mmCIF file with all atom_site columns, C-alpha atoms in Angstrom:
data_model
loop_
_atom_site.group_PDB
_atom_site.id
_atom_site.type_symbol
_atom_site.label_atom_id
_atom_site.label_alt_id
_atom_site.label_comp_id
_atom_site.label_asym_id
_atom_site.label_entity_id
_atom_site.label_seq_id
_atom_site.pdbx_PDB_ins_code
_atom_site.Cartn_x
_atom_site.Cartn_y
_atom_site.Cartn_z
_atom_site.occupancy
_atom_site.B_iso_or_equiv
_atom_site.pdbx_formal_charge
_atom_site.auth_seq_id
_atom_site.auth_comp_id
_atom_site.auth_asym_id
_atom_site.auth_atom_id
_atom_site.pdbx_PDB_model_num
ATOM 1   C CA . MET A 1 1   ? -5.053  26.413 36.282  1.00 0.00 ? 1   MET A CA 1
ATOM 2   C CA . GLU A 1 2   ? -4.574  24.695 39.641  1.00 0.00 ? 2   GLU A CA 1
ATOM 3   C CA . GLU A 1 3   ? -6.732  21.743 38.550  1.00 0.00 ? 3   GLU A CA 1
ATOM 4   C CA . HIS A 1 4   ? -4.704  21.493 35.363  1.00 0.00 ? 4   HIS A CA 1
ATOM 5   C CA . ARG A 1 5   ? -1.482  21.512 37.394  1.00 0.00 ? 5   ARG A CA 1
ATOM 6   C CA . ARG A 1 6   ? -2.862  18.887 39.805  1.00 0.00 ? 6   ARG A CA 1
ATOM 7   C CA . TRP A 1 7   ? -3.990  16.427 37.104  1.00 0.00 ? 7   TRP A CA 1
ATOM 8   C CA . SER A 1 8   ? -1.271  17.089 34.514  1.00 0.00 ? 8   SER A CA 1
ATOM 9   C CA . PRO A 1 9   ? 1.877   18.252 36.289  1.00 0.00 ? 9   PRO A CA 1
ATOM 10  C CA . SER A 1 10  ? 4.143   17.452 33.330  1.00 0.00 ? 10  SER A CA 1
ATOM 11  C CA . CYS A 1 11  ? 1.978   19.237 30.735  1.00 0.00 ? 11  CYS A CA 1
ATOM 12  C CA . PRO A 1 12  ? 4.148   21.353 28.392  1.00 0.00 ? 12  PRO A CA 1
ATOM 13  C CA . LEU A 1 13  ? 1.604   24.160 28.669  1.00 0.00 ? 13  LEU A CA 1
ATOM 14  C CA . LEU A 1 14  ? 2.314   24.477 32.382  1.00 0.00 ? 14  LEU A CA 1
ATOM 15  C CA . ARG A 1 15  ? 6.063   24.374 31.865  1.00 0.00 ? 15  ARG A CA 1
ATOM 16  C CA . ILE A 1 16  ? 5.912   27.133 29.250  1.00 0.00 ? 16  ILE A CA 1
ATOM 17  C CA . SER A 1 17  ? 3.593   29.198 31.400  1.00 0.00 ? 17  SER A CA 1
ATOM 18  C CA . THR A 1 18  ? 5.800   29.039 34.494  1.00 0.00 ? 18  THR A CA 1
ATOM 19  C CA . ALA A 1 19  ? 9.074   29.340 32.572  1.00 0.00 ? 19  ALA A CA 1
ATOM 20  C CA . ASN A 1 20  ? 8.031   32.482 30.723  1.00 0.00 ? 20  ASN A CA 1
ATOM 21  C CA . ASN A 1 21  ? 6.159   33.988 33.638  1.00 0.00 ? 21  ASN A CA 1
ATOM 22  C CA . ALA A 1 22  ? 5.138   36.726 31.235  1.00 0.00 ? 22  ALA A CA 1
ATOM 23  C CA . GLU A 1 23  ? 1.376   36.880 30.922  1.00 0.00 ? 23  GLU A CA 1
ATOM 24  C CA . ASP A 1 24  ? 1.452   39.239 27.930  1.00 0.00 ? 24  ASP A CA 1
ATOM 25  C CA . SER A 1 25  ? 3.488   36.895 25.727  1.00 0.00 ? 25  SER A CA 1
ATOM 26  C CA . VAL A 1 26  ? 1.146   33.923 26.042  1.00 0.00 ? 26  VAL A CA 1
ATOM 27  C CA . VAL A 1 27  ? -2.533  33.861 25.157  1.00 0.00 ? 27  VAL A CA 1
ATOM 28  C CA . TYR A 1 28  ? -4.920  31.018 25.895  1.00 0.00 ? 28  TYR A CA 1
ATOM 29  C CA . GLU A 1 29  ? -7.613  30.336 23.339  1.00 0.00 ? 29  GLU A CA 1
ATOM 30  C CA . GLU A 1 30  ? -10.165 27.539 23.058  1.00 0.00 ? 30  GLU A CA 1
ATOM 31  C CA . CYS A 1 31  ? -7.966  25.882 20.462  1.00 0.00 ? 31  CYS A CA 1
ATOM 32  C CA . GLY A 1 32  ? -4.837  25.863 22.626  1.00 0.00 ? 32  GLY A CA 1
ATOM 33  C CA . LEU A 1 33  ? -1.761  27.895 23.348  1.00 0.00 ? 33  LEU A CA 1
ATOM 34  C CA . ILE A 1 34  ? -0.849  30.770 21.070  1.00 0.00 ? 34  ILE A CA 1
ATOM 35  C CA . GLU A 1 35  ? 2.463   32.537 21.454  1.00 0.00 ? 35  GLU A CA 1
ATOM 36  C CA . ILE A 1 36  ? 2.626   36.143 20.330  1.00 0.00 ? 36  ILE A CA 1
ATOM 37  C CA . ARG A 1 37  ? 5.977   37.024 18.837  1.00 0.00 ? 37  ARG A CA 1
ATOM 38  C CA . PRO A 1 38  ? 6.847   40.696 18.474  1.00 0.00 ? 38  PRO A CA 1
ATOM 39  C CA . PHE A 1 39  ? 8.433   40.380 15.024  1.00 0.00 ? 39  PHE A CA 1
ATOM 40  C CA . SER A 1 40  ? 5.793   38.206 13.406  1.00 0.00 ? 40  SER A CA 1
ATOM 41  C CA . SER A 1 41  ? 4.051   39.818 10.467  1.00 0.00 ? 41  SER A CA 1
ATOM 42  C CA . PRO A 1 42  ? 2.833   38.856 6.987   1.00 0.00 ? 42  PRO A CA 1
ATOM 43  C CA . GLU A 1 43  ? 6.008   40.324 5.491   1.00 0.00 ? 43  GLU A CA 1
ATOM 44  C CA . ASN A 1 44  ? 8.169   38.027 7.633   1.00 0.00 ? 44  ASN A CA 1
ATOM 45  C CA . SER A 1 45  ? 6.156   34.971 6.595   1.00 0.00 ? 45  SER A CA 1
ATOM 46  C CA . LYS A 1 46  ? 6.867   35.319 2.857   1.00 0.00 ? 46  LYS A CA 1
ATOM 47  C CA . PRO A 1 47  ? 10.334  33.693 3.011   1.00 0.00 ? 47  PRO A CA 1
ATOM 48  C CA . LEU A 1 48  ? 8.884   30.821 5.043   1.00 0.00 ? 48  LEU A CA 1
ATOM 49  C CA . LEU A 1 49  ? 6.051   30.307 2.557   1.00 0.00 ? 49  LEU A CA 1
ATOM 50  C CA . LYS A 1 50  ? 8.560   30.286 -0.293  1.00 0.00 ? 50  LYS A CA 1
ATOM 51  C CA . GLN A 1 51  ? 10.735  27.770 1.545   1.00 0.00 ? 51  GLN A CA 1
ATOM 52  C CA . LEU A 1 52  ? 7.695   25.516 2.039   1.00 0.00 ? 52  LEU A CA 1
ATOM 53  C CA . ARG A 1 53  ? 6.799   25.972 -1.659  1.00 0.00 ? 53  ARG A CA 1
ATOM 54  C CA . ILE A 1 54  ? 3.522   27.636 -0.757  1.00 0.00 ? 54  ILE A CA 1
ATOM 55  C CA . ARG A 1 55  ? 2.568   30.429 -3.127  1.00 0.00 ? 55  ARG A CA 1
ATOM 56  C CA . GLU A 1 56  ? 0.533   33.438 -2.137  1.00 0.00 ? 56  GLU A CA 1
ATOM 57  C CA . PRO A 1 57  ? -3.117  33.192 -3.183  1.00 0.00 ? 57  PRO A CA 1
ATOM 58  C CA . VAL A 1 58  ? -3.758  34.229 -6.778  1.00 0.00 ? 58  VAL A CA 1
ATOM 59  C CA . HIS A 1 59  ? -7.068  35.870 -5.803  1.00 0.00 ? 59  HIS A CA 1
ATOM 60  C CA . ARG A 1 60  ? -6.379  37.257 -2.312  1.00 0.00 ? 60  ARG A CA 1
ATOM 61  C CA . ALA A 1 61  ? -9.790  38.947 -2.030  1.00 0.00 ? 61  ALA A CA 1
ATOM 62  C CA . TYR A 1 62  ? -11.388 35.499 -2.026  1.00 0.00 ? 62  TYR A CA 1
ATOM 63  C CA . ALA A 1 63  ? -9.074  33.984 0.582   1.00 0.00 ? 63  ALA A CA 1
ATOM 64  C CA . ASN A 1 64  ? -11.853 34.848 3.035   1.00 0.00 ? 64  ASN A CA 1
ATOM 65  C CA . TYR A 1 65  ? -14.541 32.149 3.338   1.00 0.00 ? 65  TYR A CA 1
ATOM 66  C CA . ASP A 1 66  ? -17.401 34.670 3.585   1.00 0.00 ? 66  ASP A CA 1
ATOM 67  C CA . MET A 1 67  ? -16.259 36.528 0.459   1.00 0.00 ? 67  MET A CA 1
ATOM 68  C CA . ARG A 1 68  ? -16.249 33.256 -1.491  1.00 0.00 ? 68  ARG A CA 1
ATOM 69  C CA . MET A 1 69  ? -19.693 32.369 -0.137  1.00 0.00 ? 69  MET A CA 1
ATOM 70  C CA . GLN A 1 70  ? -21.116 35.753 -1.199  1.00 0.00 ? 70  GLN A CA 1
ATOM 71  C CA . SER A 1 71  ? -19.967 35.132 -4.770  1.00 0.00 ? 71  SER A CA 1
ATOM 72  C CA . PHE A 1 72  ? -22.424 32.199 -5.044  1.00 0.00 ? 72  PHE A CA 1
ATOM 73  C CA . GLN A 1 73  ? -25.628 34.261 -4.757  1.00 0.00 ? 73  GLN A CA 1
ATOM 74  C CA . THR A 1 74  ? -26.655 33.432 -8.347  1.00 0.00 ? 74  THR A CA 1
ATOM 75  C CA . TRP A 1 75  ? -25.181 29.911 -8.483  1.00 0.00 ? 75  TRP A CA 1
ATOM 76  C CA . PRO A 1 76  ? -27.323 27.389 -10.466 1.00 0.00 ? 76  PRO A CA 1
ATOM 77  C CA . ILE A 1 77  ? -29.389 25.295 -8.054  1.00 0.00 ? 77  ILE A CA 1
ATOM 78  C CA . SER A 1 78  ? -28.804 21.972 -9.850  1.00 0.00 ? 78  SER A CA 1
ATOM 79  C CA . LYS A 1 79  ? -25.056 22.039 -9.270  1.00 0.00 ? 79  LYS A CA 1
ATOM 80  C CA . PRO A 1 80  ? -22.965 21.060 -6.187  1.00 0.00 ? 80  PRO A CA 1
ATOM 81  C CA . ARG A 1 81  ? -23.859 23.088 -3.096  1.00 0.00 ? 81  ARG A CA 1
ATOM 82  C CA . PRO A 1 82  ? -22.068 26.432 -2.706  1.00 0.00 ? 82  PRO A CA 1
ATOM 83  C CA . GLN A 1 83  ? -20.895 25.520 0.809   1.00 0.00 ? 83  GLN A CA 1
ATOM 84  C CA . GLU A 1 84  ? -19.025 22.477 -0.532  1.00 0.00 ? 84  GLU A CA 1
ATOM 85  C CA . LEU A 1 85  ? -17.431 24.540 -3.301  1.00 0.00 ? 85  LEU A CA 1
ATOM 86  C CA . VAL A 1 86  ? -16.428 27.329 -0.910  1.00 0.00 ? 86  VAL A CA 1
ATOM 87  C CA . GLU A 1 87  ? -14.884 24.843 1.535   1.00 0.00 ? 87  GLU A CA 1
ATOM 88  C CA . ALA A 1 88  ? -12.829 23.464 -1.367  1.00 0.00 ? 88  ALA A CA 1
ATOM 89  C CA . GLY A 1 89  ? -11.486 26.985 -2.026  1.00 0.00 ? 89  GLY A CA 1
ATOM 90  C CA . PHE A 1 90  ? -13.660 28.074 -4.937  1.00 0.00 ? 90  PHE A CA 1
ATOM 91  C CA . PHE A 1 91  ? -15.487 31.302 -5.705  1.00 0.00 ? 91  PHE A CA 1
ATOM 92  C CA . TYR A 1 92  ? -18.124 31.800 -8.390  1.00 0.00 ? 92  TYR A CA 1
ATOM 93  C CA . THR A 1 93  ? -17.347 33.924 -11.450 1.00 0.00 ? 93  THR A CA 1
ATOM 94  C CA . GLY A 1 94  ? -21.020 34.667 -12.126 1.00 0.00 ? 94  GLY A CA 1
ATOM 95  C CA . ASN A 1 95  ? -20.710 33.107 -15.576 1.00 0.00 ? 95  ASN A CA 1
ATOM 96  C CA . GLY A 1 96  ? -22.498 29.792 -16.201 1.00 0.00 ? 96  GLY A CA 1
ATOM 97  C CA . ASP A 1 97  ? -21.066 27.307 -13.725 1.00 0.00 ? 97  ASP A CA 1
ATOM 98  C CA . GLN A 1 98  ? -17.469 28.534 -13.905 1.00 0.00 ? 98  GLN A CA 1
ATOM 99  C CA . ILE A 1 99  ? -15.655 28.650 -10.592 1.00 0.00 ? 99  ILE A CA 1
ATOM 100 C CA . ILE A 1 100 ? -12.072 29.538 -9.679  1.00 0.00 ? 100 ILE A CA 1
ATOM 101 C CA . CYS A 1 101 ? -9.845  28.544 -6.771  1.00 0.00 ? 101 CYS A CA 1
ATOM 102 C CA . PHE A 1 102 ? -8.797  31.622 -4.820  1.00 0.00 ? 102 PHE A CA 1
ATOM 103 C CA . ASN A 1 103 ? -5.435  30.048 -4.070  1.00 0.00 ? 103 ASN A CA 1
ATOM 104 C CA . CYS A 1 104 ? -4.101  28.448 -7.258  1.00 0.00 ? 104 CYS A CA 1
ATOM 105 C CA . GLY A 1 105 ? -6.338  30.126 -9.839  1.00 0.00 ? 105 GLY A CA 1
ATOM 106 C CA . CYS A 1 106 ? -7.573  26.811 -11.270 1.00 0.00 ? 106 CYS A CA 1
ATOM 107 C CA . GLY A 1 107 ? -10.876 27.255 -13.075 1.00 0.00 ? 107 GLY A CA 1
ATOM 108 C CA . ILE A 1 108 ? -13.437 24.478 -13.436 1.00 0.00 ? 108 ILE A CA 1
ATOM 109 C CA . SER A 1 109 ? -16.781 24.379 -15.246 1.00 0.00 ? 109 SER A CA 1
ATOM 110 C CA . ASN A 1 110 ? -19.317 21.853 -16.564 1.00 0.00 ? 110 ASN A CA 1
ATOM 111 C CA . TRP A 1 111 ? -20.213 20.626 -13.093 1.00 0.00 ? 111 TRP A CA 1
ATOM 112 C CA . LYS A 1 112 ? -22.388 17.585 -12.589 1.00 0.00 ? 112 LYS A CA 1
ATOM 113 C CA . PRO A 1 113 ? -24.549 17.311 -9.451  1.00 0.00 ? 113 PRO A CA 1
ATOM 114 C CA . THR A 1 114 ? -22.525 14.253 -8.406  1.00 0.00 ? 114 THR A CA 1
ATOM 115 C CA . ASN A 1 115 ? -19.093 15.925 -8.690  1.00 0.00 ? 115 ASN A CA 1
ATOM 116 C CA . ASP A 1 116 ? -17.144 16.232 -5.443  1.00 0.00 ? 116 ASP A CA 1
ATOM 117 C CA . PRO A 1 117 ? -15.433 19.658 -5.313  1.00 0.00 ? 117 PRO A CA 1
ATOM 118 C CA . TRP A 1 118 ? -12.380 18.374 -3.400  1.00 0.00 ? 118 TRP A CA 1
ATOM 119 C CA . ILE A 1 119 ? -11.838 15.503 -5.832  1.00 0.00 ? 119 ILE A CA 1
ATOM 120 C CA . GLU A 1 120 ? -12.189 17.772 -8.864  1.00 0.00 ? 120 GLU A CA 1
ATOM 121 C CA . HIS A 1 121 ? -9.843  20.331 -7.302  1.00 0.00 ? 121 HIS A CA 1
ATOM 122 C CA . ALA A 1 122 ? -7.213  17.674 -6.581  1.00 0.00 ? 122 ALA A CA 1
ATOM 123 C CA . LYS A 1 123 ? -7.617  16.173 -10.051 1.00 0.00 ? 123 LYS A CA 1
ATOM 124 C CA . TRP A 1 124 ? -7.168  19.453 -11.940 1.00 0.00 ? 124 TRP A CA 1
ATOM 125 C CA . SER A 1 125 ? -4.707  21.188 -9.610  1.00 0.00 ? 125 SER A CA 1
ATOM 126 C CA . SER A 1 126 ? -2.746  18.618 -7.624  1.00 0.00 ? 126 SER A CA 1
ATOM 127 C CA . GLU A 1 127 ? -0.101  21.185 -6.639  1.00 0.00 ? 127 GLU A CA 1
ATOM 128 C CA . CYS A 1 128 ? -2.571  23.642 -5.075  1.00 0.00 ? 128 CYS A CA 1
ATOM 129 C CA . SER A 1 129 ? -1.302  24.281 -1.558  1.00 0.00 ? 129 SER A CA 1
ATOM 130 C CA . PHE A 1 130 ? -4.881  24.833 -0.319  1.00 0.00 ? 130 PHE A CA 1
ATOM 131 C CA . VAL A 1 131 ? -5.751  21.259 -1.323  1.00 0.00 ? 131 VAL A CA 1
ATOM 132 C CA . VAL A 1 132 ? -2.457  19.887 0.022   1.00 0.00 ? 132 VAL A CA 1
ATOM 133 C CA . ILE A 1 133 ? -2.936  21.599 3.400   1.00 0.00 ? 133 ILE A CA 1
ATOM 134 C CA . ASN A 1 134 ? -6.620  20.712 3.775   1.00 0.00 ? 134 ASN A CA 1
ATOM 135 C CA . LYS A 1 135 ? -6.761  17.212 2.286   1.00 0.00 ? 135 LYS A CA 1
ATOM 136 C CA . GLY A 1 136 ? -3.178  15.959 2.310   1.00 0.00 ? 136 GLY A CA 1
ATOM 137 C CA . LYS A 1 137 ? -0.913  14.454 -0.312  1.00 0.00 ? 137 LYS A CA 1
ATOM 138 C CA . ASP A 1 138 ? -2.351  10.952 0.182   1.00 0.00 ? 138 ASP A CA 1
ATOM 139 C CA . PHE A 1 139 ? -5.821  12.184 -0.793  1.00 0.00 ? 139 PHE A CA 1
ATOM 140 C CA . ILE A 1 140 ? -4.406  13.858 -3.886  1.00 0.00 ? 140 ILE A CA 1
ATOM 141 C CA . GLN A 1 141 ? -2.409  10.775 -4.875  1.00 0.00 ? 141 GLN A CA 1
ATOM 142 C CA . LYS A 1 142 ? -5.439  8.493  -4.447  1.00 0.00 ? 142 LYS A CA 1
ATOM 143 C CA . THR A 1 143 ? -7.570  10.895 -6.483  1.00 0.00 ? 143 THR A CA 1
ATOM 144 C CA . ILE A 1 144 ? -5.055  11.067 -9.303  1.00 0.00 ? 144 ILE A CA 1
ATOM 145 C CA . SER A 1 145 ? -4.447  7.309  -9.359  1.00 0.00 ? 145 SER A CA 1
ATOM 146 C CA . LYS A 1 146 ? -8.198  6.647  -9.783  1.00 0.00 ? 146 LYS A CA 1
ATOM 147 C CA . GLU A 1 147 ? -8.257  8.635  -13.012 1.00 0.00 ? 147 GLU A CA 1
ATOM 148 C CA . GLN A 1 148 ? -8.063  6.722  -16.246 1.00 0.00 ? 148 GLN A CA 1
ATOM 149 C CA . PRO A 1 149 ? -5.068  7.728  -18.370 1.00 0.00 ? 149 PRO A CA 1
ATOM 150 C CA . LEU A 1 150 ? -5.881  9.704  -21.506 1.00 0.00 ? 150 LEU A CA 1
ATOM 151 C CA . LEU A 1 151 ? -4.167  7.013  -23.577 1.00 0.00 ? 151 LEU A CA 1
ATOM 152 C CA . GLN A 1 152 ? -4.286  3.323  -22.785 1.00 0.00 ? 152 GLN A CA 1
ATOM 153 C CA . PRO A 1 153 ? -1.033  1.288  -23.136 1.00 0.00 ? 153 PRO A CA 1
ATOM 154 C CA . LYS A 1 154 ? -2.338  -0.397 -26.324 1.00 0.00 ? 154 LYS A CA 1
ATOM 155 C CA . ASP A 1 155 ? -3.030  3.037  -27.837 1.00 0.00 ? 155 ASP A CA 1
ATOM 156 C CA . ILE A 1 156 ? 0.488   4.194  -27.009 1.00 0.00 ? 156 ILE A CA 1
ATOM 157 C CA . LYS A 1 157 ? 1.979   1.082  -28.655 1.00 0.00 ? 157 LYS A CA 1
ATOM 158 C CA . SER A 1 158 ? -0.139  1.716  -31.724 1.00 0.00 ? 158 SER A CA 1
ATOM 159 C CA . LEU A 1 159 ? 1.057   5.308  -31.930 1.00 0.00 ? 159 LEU A CA 1
ATOM 160 C CA . MET A 1 160 ? 4.681   4.253  -31.459 1.00 0.00 ? 160 MET A CA 1
ATOM 161 C CA . LYS A 1 161 ? 4.431   1.885  -34.448 1.00 0.00 ? 161 LYS A CA 1
ATOM 162 C CA . HIS A 1 162 ? 3.504   4.798  -36.700 1.00 0.00 ? 162 HIS A CA 1
ATOM 163 C CA . THR A 1 163 ? 6.509   6.956  -35.767 1.00 0.00 ? 163 THR A CA 1
#
C-alpha cells in the first residue's frame, strides 16, 4: 500500500481507504475495490433492475455459466461450439438443435455451422438485457441494420396498389 501511495498519491482508492478507515467495509480483490454495504441484497436490487428496464432471467437455473455448459452434453457436433453458445447466454433443450436464452427466453433452432451465436441472439431478441449488457446497443443496432427487410420497398408499393 505504501508503494501505491508513493506513486499514486491522488488515487481515489487511497482516499476512500483513508477516509473510511474501516477495514471491514472495504475489500480488495484482483478486479478492484468492492464496497460491502450492509443493506444490499437481491431483494433490494429488484427496484433498481426495474428502473433500468432489466428483467429477471426467465430461466434462473441457467443463469449460471456451468449449468448452461452442462446442458450441451449431447449437442450435435456439426453445429456452433457449445462454449460460444453458452457465452451468448444459451442452454440446450436436448431436442434437435433447439437452444434457449436463460435471460430472455428466446429460442433458436436450425443452426448452421457458420452462425455466430451473438449475432443470432441480437437479431432475434434485440431487447435481451444479457445481449445489451455484454455486447452493447451499437452491436445490436449494427446487427439489425445488416438484415434484409422481409419486404423490399418495391414489394410494399405493389401491395399498397392492391389495397
